[in-house]
């Protein structure tokens, strides 16, 4: 909780340091939790787990630009924490460096978007708040589609789709209660975004590193 609490301060150095530390710990923890249960194994080996925390960090940061930069840093730090733990655990493998590079690049692309989304949902004004909420929920929905349609893990897929739908609902309710005019856009755009996310993961990431 200390890193997240620290994000409330305005000093960029403090915010970026706390973000990096939390990202490293998150990456290390997700590696350590592999294999405990089937659902937890997939949850700790998924894009959405890291990205949701990136959105939470963005929501805690007061400045929009700093939230965007922190999103990129957090995703990169999470990758570093995860693959460092993998190397120390003896599971890095000969193709580990290439896989780590792919996920790091994906994180540098998606991290700023989710940092912005978290900040926008909480602090911005106008219709972009609903769009940002949909961006956050779409990641979980897209991950669920990938597990079901791509990997045939239907039980885990059902869990992720349920969580994604619940997240979209909660974000929509939050937006409505905090005065967003077109709050309903969140619920409408989240499934569409989830499908786009699934197709992107299928065509890009799976083509580069497979389903591992």
mmCIF file of N, CA and C in Angstrom, residues 1 30 33 47-48 52 54 58 60 63 77 80 104 114 121 128 148 152 162 169 181 184 197 202:
data_model
loop_
_atom_site.group_PDB
_atom_site.id
_atom_site.type_symbol
_atom_site.label_atom_id
_atom_site.label_comp_id
_atom_site.label_asym_id
_atom_site.label_seq_id
_atom_site.Cartn_x
_atom_site.Cartn_y
_atom_site.Cartn_z
ATOM 1 N N UNK A 1 0.817 -1.210 0.000
ATOM 2 C CA UNK A 1 0.000 0.000 0.000
ATOM 3 C C UNK A 1 0.845 1.252 0.000
ATOM 4 N N UNK A 30 3.420 -11.698 -9.452
ATOM 5 C CA UNK A 30 2.659 -12.486 -10.423
ATOM 6 C C UNK A 30 3.423 -13.737 -10.845
ATOM 7 N N UNK A 33 3.065 -16.364 -7.979
ATOM 8 C CA UNK A 33 1.734 -16.940 -7.769
ATOM 9 C C UNK A 33 1.329 -17.936 -8.857
ATOM 10 N N UNK A 47 -2.319 -10.242 -19.489
ATOM 11 C CA UNK A 47 -2.078 -8.822 -19.708
ATOM 12 C C UNK A 47 -2.947 -7.965 -18.814
ATOM 13 N N UNK A 48 -4.194 -8.384 -18.627
ATOM 14 C CA UNK A 48 -5.151 -7.535 -17.922
ATOM 15 C C UNK A 48 -4.775 -7.306 -16.466
ATOM 16 N N UNK A 52 -4.687 -3.426 -15.336
ATOM 17 C CA UNK A 52 -5.652 -2.869 -14.385
ATOM 18 C C UNK A 52 -4.926 -2.088 -13.295
ATOM 19 N N UNK A 54 -2.106 -0.649 -13.617
ATOM 20 C CA UNK A 54 -1.598 0.566 -14.247
ATOM 21 C C UNK A 54 -2.671 1.642 -14.287
ATOM 22 N N UNK A 58 -2.733 5.320 -12.462
ATOM 23 C CA UNK A 58 -3.069 6.552 -13.165
ATOM 24 C C UNK A 58 -4.147 7.345 -12.453
ATOM 25 N N UNK A 60 -4.610 7.495 -9.283
ATOM 26 C CA UNK A 60 -4.084 8.055 -8.048
ATOM 27 C C UNK A 60 -3.171 9.262 -8.270
ATOM 28 N N UNK A 63 -1.505 14.659 -11.892
ATOM 29 C CA UNK A 63 -1.220 15.270 -13.187
ATOM 30 C C UNK A 63 -1.411 14.300 -14.342
ATOM 31 N N UNK A 77 8.522 -1.663 -15.654
ATOM 32 C CA UNK A 77 9.036 -2.186 -14.390
ATOM 33 C C UNK A 77 8.410 -3.538 -14.053
ATOM 34 N N UNK A 80 10.140 -6.127 -16.019
ATOM 35 C CA UNK A 80 11.464 -6.367 -15.450
ATOM 36 C C UNK A 80 11.367 -7.233 -14.197
ATOM 37 N N UNK A 104 7.639 -6.088 -23.160
ATOM 38 C CA UNK A 104 8.058 -4.753 -22.733
ATOM 39 C C UNK A 104 7.604 -3.702 -23.738
ATOM 40 N N UNK A 114 -3.366 3.184 -20.548
ATOM 41 C CA UNK A 114 -4.098 2.830 -19.329
ATOM 42 C C UNK A 114 -3.835 3.813 -18.198
ATOM 43 N N UNK A 121 -10.806 8.803 -16.040
ATOM 44 C CA UNK A 121 -12.038 8.373 -15.374
ATOM 45 C C UNK A 121 -12.241 9.138 -14.076
ATOM 46 N N UNK A 128 -14.972 11.918 -22.656
ATOM 47 C CA UNK A 128 -13.784 11.072 -22.652
ATOM 48 C C UNK A 128 -13.704 10.195 -21.409
ATOM 49 N N UNK A 148 -10.923 -18.031 -24.064
ATOM 50 C CA UNK A 148 -11.938 -18.944 -24.573
ATOM 51 C C UNK A 148 -11.740 -19.309 -26.027
ATOM 52 N N UNK A 152 -8.949 -21.975 -25.567
ATOM 53 C CA UNK A 152 -9.946 -22.984 -25.190
ATOM 54 C C UNK A 152 -9.976 -23.264 -23.703
ATOM 55 N N UNK A 162 -16.869 -12.508 -16.824
ATOM 56 C CA UNK A 162 -17.746 -12.055 -15.745
ATOM 57 C C UNK A 162 -17.144 -10.860 -15.018
ATOM 58 N N UNK A 169 -19.709 -2.473 -15.564
ATOM 59 C CA UNK A 169 -20.906 -2.001 -14.857
ATOM 60 C C UNK A 169 -20.553 -1.038 -13.740
ATOM 61 N N UNK A 181 -21.963 12.949 -18.478
ATOM 62 C CA UNK A 181 -23.207 13.072 -19.238
ATOM 63 C C UNK A 181 -23.527 11.803 -20.021
ATOM 64 N N UNK A 184 -23.222 6.093 -20.257
ATOM 65 C CA UNK A 184 -23.607 4.829 -20.869
ATOM 66 C C UNK A 184 -22.646 4.395 -21.980
ATOM 67 N N UNK A 197 -9.407 -5.776 -28.694
ATOM 68 C CA UNK A 197 -8.252 -6.233 -27.923
ATOM 69 C C UNK A 197 -7.951 -7.703 -28.210
ATOM 70 N N UNK A 202 -4.553 -11.727 -30.723
ATOM 71 C CA UNK A 202 -4.481 -12.905 -31.587
ATOM 72 C C UNK A 202 -3.548 -12.678 -32.763
#
